[in-house]
Short mmCIF file of C-alpha atoms and ligand atoms in Angstrom, two decimals:
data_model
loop_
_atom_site.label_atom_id
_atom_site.label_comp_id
_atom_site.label_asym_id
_atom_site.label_seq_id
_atom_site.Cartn_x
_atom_site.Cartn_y
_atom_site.Cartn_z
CA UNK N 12 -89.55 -80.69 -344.04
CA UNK N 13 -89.38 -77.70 -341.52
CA UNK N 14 -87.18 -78.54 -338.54
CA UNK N 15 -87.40 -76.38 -334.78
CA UNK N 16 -86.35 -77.06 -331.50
CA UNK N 17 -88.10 -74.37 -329.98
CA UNK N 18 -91.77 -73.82 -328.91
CA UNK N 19 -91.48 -70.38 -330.27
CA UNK N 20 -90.53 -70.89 -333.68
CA UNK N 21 -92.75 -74.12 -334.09
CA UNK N 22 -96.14 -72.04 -333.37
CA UNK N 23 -94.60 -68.80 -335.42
CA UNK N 24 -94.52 -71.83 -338.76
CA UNK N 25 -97.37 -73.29 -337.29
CA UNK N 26 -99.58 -69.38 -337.13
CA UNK N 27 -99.35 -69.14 -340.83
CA UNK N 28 -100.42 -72.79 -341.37
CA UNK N 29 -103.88 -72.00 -339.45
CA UNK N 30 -104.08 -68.29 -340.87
CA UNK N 31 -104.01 -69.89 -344.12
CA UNK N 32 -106.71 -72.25 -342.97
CA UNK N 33 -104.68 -75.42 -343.10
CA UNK N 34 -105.77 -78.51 -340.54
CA UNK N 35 -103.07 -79.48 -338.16
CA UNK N 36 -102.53 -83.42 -337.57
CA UNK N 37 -100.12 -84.49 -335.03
CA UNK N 38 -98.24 -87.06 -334.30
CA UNK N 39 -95.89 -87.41 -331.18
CA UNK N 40 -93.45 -89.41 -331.19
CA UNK N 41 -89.94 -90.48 -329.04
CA UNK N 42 -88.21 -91.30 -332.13
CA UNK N 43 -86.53 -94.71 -333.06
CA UNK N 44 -88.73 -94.89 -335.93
CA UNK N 45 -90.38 -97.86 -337.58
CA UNK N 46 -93.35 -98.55 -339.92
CA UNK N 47 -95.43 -98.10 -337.38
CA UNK N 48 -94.79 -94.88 -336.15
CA UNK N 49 -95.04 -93.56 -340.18
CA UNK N 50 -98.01 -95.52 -340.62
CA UNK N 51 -99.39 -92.96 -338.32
CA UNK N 52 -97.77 -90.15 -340.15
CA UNK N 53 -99.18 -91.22 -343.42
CA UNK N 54 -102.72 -91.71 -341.71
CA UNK N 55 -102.31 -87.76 -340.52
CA UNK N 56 -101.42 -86.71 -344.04
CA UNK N 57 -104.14 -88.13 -346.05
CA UNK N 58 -106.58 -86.46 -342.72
CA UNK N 59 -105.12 -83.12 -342.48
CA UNK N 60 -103.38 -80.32 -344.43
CA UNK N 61 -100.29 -80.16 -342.49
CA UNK N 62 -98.14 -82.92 -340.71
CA UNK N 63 -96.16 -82.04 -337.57
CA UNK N 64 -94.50 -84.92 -335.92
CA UNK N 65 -92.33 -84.77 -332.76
CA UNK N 66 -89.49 -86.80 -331.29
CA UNK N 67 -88.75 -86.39 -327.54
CA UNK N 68 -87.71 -89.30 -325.26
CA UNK N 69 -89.90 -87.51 -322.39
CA UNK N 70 -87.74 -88.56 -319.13
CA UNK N 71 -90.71 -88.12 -316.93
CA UNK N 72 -92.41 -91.18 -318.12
CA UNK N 73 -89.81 -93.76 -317.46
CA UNK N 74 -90.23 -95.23 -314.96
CA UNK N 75 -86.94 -97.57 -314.70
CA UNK N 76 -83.47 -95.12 -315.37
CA UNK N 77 -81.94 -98.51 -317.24
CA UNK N 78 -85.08 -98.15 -319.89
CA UNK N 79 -84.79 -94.35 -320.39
CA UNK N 80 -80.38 -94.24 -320.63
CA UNK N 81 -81.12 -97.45 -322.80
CA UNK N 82 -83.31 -95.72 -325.32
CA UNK N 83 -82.66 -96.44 -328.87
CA UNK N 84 -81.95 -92.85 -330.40
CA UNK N 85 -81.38 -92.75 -334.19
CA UNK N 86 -82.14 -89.19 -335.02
CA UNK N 87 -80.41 -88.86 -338.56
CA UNK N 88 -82.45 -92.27 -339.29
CA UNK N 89 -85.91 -90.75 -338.25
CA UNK N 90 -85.09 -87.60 -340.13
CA UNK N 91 -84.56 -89.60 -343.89
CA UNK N 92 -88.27 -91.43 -342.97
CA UNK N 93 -89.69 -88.73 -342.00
CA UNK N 94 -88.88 -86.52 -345.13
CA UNK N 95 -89.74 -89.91 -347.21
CA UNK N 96 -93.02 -89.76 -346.13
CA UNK N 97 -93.50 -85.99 -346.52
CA UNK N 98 -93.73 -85.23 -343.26
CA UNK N 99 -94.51 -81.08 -342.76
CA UNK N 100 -92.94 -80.25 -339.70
CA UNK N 101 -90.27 -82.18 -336.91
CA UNK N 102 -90.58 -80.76 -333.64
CA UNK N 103 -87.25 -81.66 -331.76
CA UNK N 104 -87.28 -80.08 -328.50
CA UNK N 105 -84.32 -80.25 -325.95
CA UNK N 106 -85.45 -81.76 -322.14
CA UNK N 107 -85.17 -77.80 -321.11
CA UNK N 108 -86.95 -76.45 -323.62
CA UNK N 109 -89.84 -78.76 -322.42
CA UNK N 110 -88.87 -78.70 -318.80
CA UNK N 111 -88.17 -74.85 -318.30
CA UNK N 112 -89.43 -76.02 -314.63
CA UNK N 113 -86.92 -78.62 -314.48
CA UNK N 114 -87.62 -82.18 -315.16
CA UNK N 115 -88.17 -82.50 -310.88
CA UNK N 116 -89.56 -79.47 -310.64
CA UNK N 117 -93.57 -78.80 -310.13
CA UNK N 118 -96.17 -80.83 -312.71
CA UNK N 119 -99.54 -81.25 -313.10
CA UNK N 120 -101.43 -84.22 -311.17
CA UNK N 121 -103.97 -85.87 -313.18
CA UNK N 122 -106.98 -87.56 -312.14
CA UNK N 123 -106.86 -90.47 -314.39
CA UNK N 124 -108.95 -92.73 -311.78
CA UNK N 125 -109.08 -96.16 -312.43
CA UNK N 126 -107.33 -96.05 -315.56
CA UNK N 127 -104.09 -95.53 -313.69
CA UNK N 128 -104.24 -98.67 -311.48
CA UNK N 129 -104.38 -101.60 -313.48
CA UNK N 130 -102.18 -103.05 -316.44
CA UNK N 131 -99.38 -100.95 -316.65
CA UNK N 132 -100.04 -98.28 -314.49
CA UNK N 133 -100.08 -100.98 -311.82
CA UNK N 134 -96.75 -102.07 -313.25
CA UNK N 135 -95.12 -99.16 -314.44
CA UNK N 136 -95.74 -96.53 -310.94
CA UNK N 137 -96.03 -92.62 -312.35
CA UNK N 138 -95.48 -93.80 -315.74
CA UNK N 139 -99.02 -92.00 -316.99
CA UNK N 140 -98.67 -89.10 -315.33
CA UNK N 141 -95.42 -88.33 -316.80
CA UNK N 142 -97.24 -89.26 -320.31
CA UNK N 143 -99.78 -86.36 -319.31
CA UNK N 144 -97.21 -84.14 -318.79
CA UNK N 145 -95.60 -84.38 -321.73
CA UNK N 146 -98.33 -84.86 -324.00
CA UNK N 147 -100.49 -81.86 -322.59
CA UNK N 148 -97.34 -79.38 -323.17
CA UNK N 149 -96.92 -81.00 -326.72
CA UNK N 150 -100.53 -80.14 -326.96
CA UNK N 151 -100.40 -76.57 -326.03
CA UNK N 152 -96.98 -76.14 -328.28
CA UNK N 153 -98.98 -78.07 -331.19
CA UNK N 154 -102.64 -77.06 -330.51
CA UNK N 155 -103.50 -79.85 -333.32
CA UNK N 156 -107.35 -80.35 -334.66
CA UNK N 157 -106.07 -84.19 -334.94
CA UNK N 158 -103.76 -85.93 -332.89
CA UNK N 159 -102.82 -89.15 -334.29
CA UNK N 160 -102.07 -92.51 -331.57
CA UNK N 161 -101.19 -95.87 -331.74
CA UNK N 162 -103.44 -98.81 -330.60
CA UNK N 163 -100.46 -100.21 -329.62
CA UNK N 164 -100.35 -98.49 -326.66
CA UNK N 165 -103.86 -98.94 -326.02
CA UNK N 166 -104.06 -97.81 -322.48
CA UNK N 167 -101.98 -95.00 -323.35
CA UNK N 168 -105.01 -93.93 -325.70
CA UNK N 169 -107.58 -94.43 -322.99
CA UNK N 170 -105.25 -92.19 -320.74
CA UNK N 171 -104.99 -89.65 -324.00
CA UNK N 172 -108.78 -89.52 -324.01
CA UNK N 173 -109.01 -88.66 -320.26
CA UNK N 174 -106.68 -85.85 -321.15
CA UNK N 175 -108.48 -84.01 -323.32
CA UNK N 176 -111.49 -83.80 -321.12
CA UNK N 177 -109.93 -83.26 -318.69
CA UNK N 178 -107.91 -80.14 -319.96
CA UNK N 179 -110.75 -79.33 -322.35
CA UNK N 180 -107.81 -79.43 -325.25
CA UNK N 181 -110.08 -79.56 -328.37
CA UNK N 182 -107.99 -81.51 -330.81
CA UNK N 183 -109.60 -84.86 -331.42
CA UNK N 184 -108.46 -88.48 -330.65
CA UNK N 185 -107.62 -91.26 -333.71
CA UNK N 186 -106.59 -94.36 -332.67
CA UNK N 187 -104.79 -96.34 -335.66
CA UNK N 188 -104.18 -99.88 -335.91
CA UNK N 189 -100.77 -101.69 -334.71
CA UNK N 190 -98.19 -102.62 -337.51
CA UNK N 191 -96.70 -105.63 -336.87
CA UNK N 192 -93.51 -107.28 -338.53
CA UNK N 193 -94.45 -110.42 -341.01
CA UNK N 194 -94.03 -112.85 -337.72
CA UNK N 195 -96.61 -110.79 -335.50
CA UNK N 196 -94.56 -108.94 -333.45
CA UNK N 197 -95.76 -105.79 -332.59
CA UNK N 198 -93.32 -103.12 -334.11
CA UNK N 199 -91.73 -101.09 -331.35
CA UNK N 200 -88.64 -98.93 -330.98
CA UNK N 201 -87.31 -101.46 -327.85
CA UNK N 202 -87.40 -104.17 -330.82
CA UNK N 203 -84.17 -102.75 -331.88
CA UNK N 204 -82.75 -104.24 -327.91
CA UNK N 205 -83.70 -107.38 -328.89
CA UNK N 206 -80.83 -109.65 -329.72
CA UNK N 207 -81.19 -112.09 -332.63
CA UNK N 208 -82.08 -115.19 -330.38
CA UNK N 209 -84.42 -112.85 -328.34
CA UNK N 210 -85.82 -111.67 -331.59
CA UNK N 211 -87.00 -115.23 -332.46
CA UNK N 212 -88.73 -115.48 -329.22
CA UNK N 213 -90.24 -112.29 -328.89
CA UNK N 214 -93.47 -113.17 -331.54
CA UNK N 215 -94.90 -115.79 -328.79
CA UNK N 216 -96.32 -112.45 -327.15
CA UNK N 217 -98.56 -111.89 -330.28
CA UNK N 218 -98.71 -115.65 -330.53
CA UNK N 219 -100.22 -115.79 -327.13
CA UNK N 220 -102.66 -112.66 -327.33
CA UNK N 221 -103.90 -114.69 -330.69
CA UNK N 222 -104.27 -117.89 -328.79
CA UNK N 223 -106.69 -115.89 -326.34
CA UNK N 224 -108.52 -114.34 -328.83
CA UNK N 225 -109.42 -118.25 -330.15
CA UNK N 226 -110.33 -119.48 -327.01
CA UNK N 227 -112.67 -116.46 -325.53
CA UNK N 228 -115.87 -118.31 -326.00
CA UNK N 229 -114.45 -122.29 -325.25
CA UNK N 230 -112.88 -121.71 -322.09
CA UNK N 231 -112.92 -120.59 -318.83
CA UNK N 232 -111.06 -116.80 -318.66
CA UNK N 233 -108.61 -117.86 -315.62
CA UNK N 234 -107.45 -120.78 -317.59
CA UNK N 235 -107.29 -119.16 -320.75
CA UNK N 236 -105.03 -116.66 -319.07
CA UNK N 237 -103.00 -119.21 -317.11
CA UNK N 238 -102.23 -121.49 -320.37
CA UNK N 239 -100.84 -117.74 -322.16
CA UNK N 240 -99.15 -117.00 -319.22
CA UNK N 241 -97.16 -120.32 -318.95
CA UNK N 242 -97.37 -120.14 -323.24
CA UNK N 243 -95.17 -117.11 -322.48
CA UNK N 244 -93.11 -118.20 -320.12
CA UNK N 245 -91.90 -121.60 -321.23
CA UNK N 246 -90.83 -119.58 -324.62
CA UNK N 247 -88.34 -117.29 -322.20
CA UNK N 248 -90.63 -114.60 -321.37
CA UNK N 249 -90.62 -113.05 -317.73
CA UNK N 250 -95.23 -112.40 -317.57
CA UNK N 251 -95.93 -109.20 -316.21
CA UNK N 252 -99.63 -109.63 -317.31
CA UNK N 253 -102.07 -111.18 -319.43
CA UNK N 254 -105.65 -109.76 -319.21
CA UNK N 255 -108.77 -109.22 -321.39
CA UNK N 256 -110.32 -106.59 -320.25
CA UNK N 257 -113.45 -104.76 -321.39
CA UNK N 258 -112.41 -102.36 -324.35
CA UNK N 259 -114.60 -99.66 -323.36
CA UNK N 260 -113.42 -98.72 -319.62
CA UNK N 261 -110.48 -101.69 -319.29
CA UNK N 262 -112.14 -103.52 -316.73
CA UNK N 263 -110.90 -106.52 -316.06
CA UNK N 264 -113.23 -109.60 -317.34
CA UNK N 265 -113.44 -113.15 -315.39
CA UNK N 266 -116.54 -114.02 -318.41
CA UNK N 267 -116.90 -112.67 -321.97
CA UNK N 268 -119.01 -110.08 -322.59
CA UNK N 269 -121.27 -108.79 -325.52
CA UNK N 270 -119.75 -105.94 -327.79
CA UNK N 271 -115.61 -104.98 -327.45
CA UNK N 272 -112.94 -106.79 -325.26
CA UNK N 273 -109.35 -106.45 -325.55
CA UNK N 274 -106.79 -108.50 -324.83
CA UNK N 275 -103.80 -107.62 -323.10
CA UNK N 276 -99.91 -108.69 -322.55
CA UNK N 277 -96.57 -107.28 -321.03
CA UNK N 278 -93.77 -109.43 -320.54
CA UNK N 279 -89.98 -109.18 -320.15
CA UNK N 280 -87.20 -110.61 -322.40
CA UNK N 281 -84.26 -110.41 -320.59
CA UNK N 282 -83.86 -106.37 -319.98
CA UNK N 283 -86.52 -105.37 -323.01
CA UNK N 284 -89.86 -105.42 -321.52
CA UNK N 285 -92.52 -105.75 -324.74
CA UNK N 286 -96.66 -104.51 -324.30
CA UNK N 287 -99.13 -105.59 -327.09
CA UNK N 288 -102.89 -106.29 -327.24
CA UNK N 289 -105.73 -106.97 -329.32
CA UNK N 290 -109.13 -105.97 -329.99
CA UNK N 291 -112.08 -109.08 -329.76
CA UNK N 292 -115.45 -107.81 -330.92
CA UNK N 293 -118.38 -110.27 -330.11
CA UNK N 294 -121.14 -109.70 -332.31
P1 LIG G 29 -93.48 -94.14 -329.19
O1 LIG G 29 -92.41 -93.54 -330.04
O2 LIG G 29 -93.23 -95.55 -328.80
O3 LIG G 29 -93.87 -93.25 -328.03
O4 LIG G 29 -94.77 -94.20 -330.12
C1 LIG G 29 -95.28 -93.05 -330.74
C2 LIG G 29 -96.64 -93.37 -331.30
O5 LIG G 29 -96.53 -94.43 -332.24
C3 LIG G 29 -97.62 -93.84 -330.21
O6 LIG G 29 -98.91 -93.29 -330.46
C4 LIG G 29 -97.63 -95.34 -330.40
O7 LIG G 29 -98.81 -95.98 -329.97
C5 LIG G 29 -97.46 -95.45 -331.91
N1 LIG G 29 -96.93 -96.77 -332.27
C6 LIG G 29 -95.89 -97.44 -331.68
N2 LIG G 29 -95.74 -98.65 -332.24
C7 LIG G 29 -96.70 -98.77 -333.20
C8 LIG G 29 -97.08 -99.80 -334.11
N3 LIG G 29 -96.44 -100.97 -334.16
N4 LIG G 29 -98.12 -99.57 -334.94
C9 LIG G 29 -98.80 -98.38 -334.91
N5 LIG G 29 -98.50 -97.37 -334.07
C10 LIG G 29 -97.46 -97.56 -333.22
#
């Protein structure tokens, strides 16, 4: 595996890759590495010809200073995974090498519309645009045909999606399933936070999303909601949300509908605040 920290070097490698007619699959990471994160690596390498796959902990998308110092960072760790699952090319950029503007200095302003107010842009203020940011000069460093995302982050994808068209980027969009740990929970990086009683806890969030997913057609949505809500909260969990939305555009649902909905959770244990969803297709 090829290793730069600088834009310049990464698209000198990457030239000869394309010359030599080689697919580029990309997949952006900000490190802490799990299965998850080289489930989508392996996904890019059976796709494409060559894997790049960065690490940056992108400040301008946190939101809260506590979460970004608080960061797991474990780069020797993500650099044995990543050369176990043949990964091409690490991209390991410093904050100025991305931020030659400065990290306060002048960005972008995307028009993500209605995307950007509900779920966690309602709860996280600024949090997508700083996502754009990074992402679109990732983008331009990478220019990938394939750019492989987590349904984890599902309104992170939707946001991704709005990106490209709206910067006309051609690399193209796959969305790959969650990996979650044999209890449910969701694997994340913030996982690692979690102490061990915490850790016990934390798989009511999946438990919950699973419980409204069984209910969608028996009861009303409100009460559905309200019973994982107060599911979640009698386990220890401080609710920022649970929704079911539609999975097309995320609007919010008070009925079921025909065709895609998703389900959708965010919720705090103690400092370690933990997203997850999942997909309910209605025939
Ligand atoms: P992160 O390092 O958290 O920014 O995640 C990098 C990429 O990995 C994003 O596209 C995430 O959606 C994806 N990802 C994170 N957790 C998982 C998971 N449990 N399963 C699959 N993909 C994931």
């Amino acid at each position: 595996m090829y290793s730069f920290r600088e834009i310049a070097r990464l698209q000198e490698a990457l030239r000869q890759e394309k010359t030599a007619g080689r697919r580029i699959g990309f997949v952006p990471t900000m490190g802490a590495l799990h299965e998850g994160h080289l489930s989508l690596i392996r996904t890019a390498k059976a796709a494409t010809d060559t894997v790049v796959c960065s690490i940056f902990v992108n400040p301008t998308q946190f939101n809260d200073p506590k979460d970004f110092e608080k960061y797991p960072i474990t780069i020797k760790e993500d650099i044995l995974k990543l050369t176990g699952v043949d990964t091409d090319i690490l991209f390991l950029p410093s904050v100025a090498e991305m931020y030659p503007e400065g990290v306060n200095g002048q960005h972008p302003h995307y028009d993500f519309g209605y995307l950007e107010t509900v779920l966690e842009g309602a709860y996280r203020p600024d949090h997508f645009q700083g996502v754009g940011i990074i992402v679109e000069k990732l983008l331009r460093a990478v220019q990938p045909d394939d750019l492989f995302m987590g349904q984890k982050d599902y309104q992170q994808c939707m946001i991704i999606k709005r990106l490209l068209e709206i910067t006309q980027i051609p690399s193209e969009l796959h969305i790959c399933p969650t990996l979650r740990e044999m209890d449910g929970l969701a694997m994340s990086s913030r996982n690692m936070r979690l102490d061990p009683p915490a850790r016990q806890i934390a798989t009511h969030i999946s438990r919950s999303l699973n419980y409204v997913k069984e209910n969608i057609n028996s009861l009303p949505f409100p009460e559905i909601k309200q019973n994982a809500n107060k599911q979640l909260q009698e386990a220890g969990y401080q609710v920022d949300y649970v929704e079911i939305a539609d999975a097309n555009d995320l609007r919010l649902l008070r009925e079921p509908i025909k065709g895609k909905m998703v389900a959708l959770a965010a919720a705090k244990l103690g400092e370690v605040r933990l997203i997850d969803n999942i997909l309910i297709d209605q025939p």
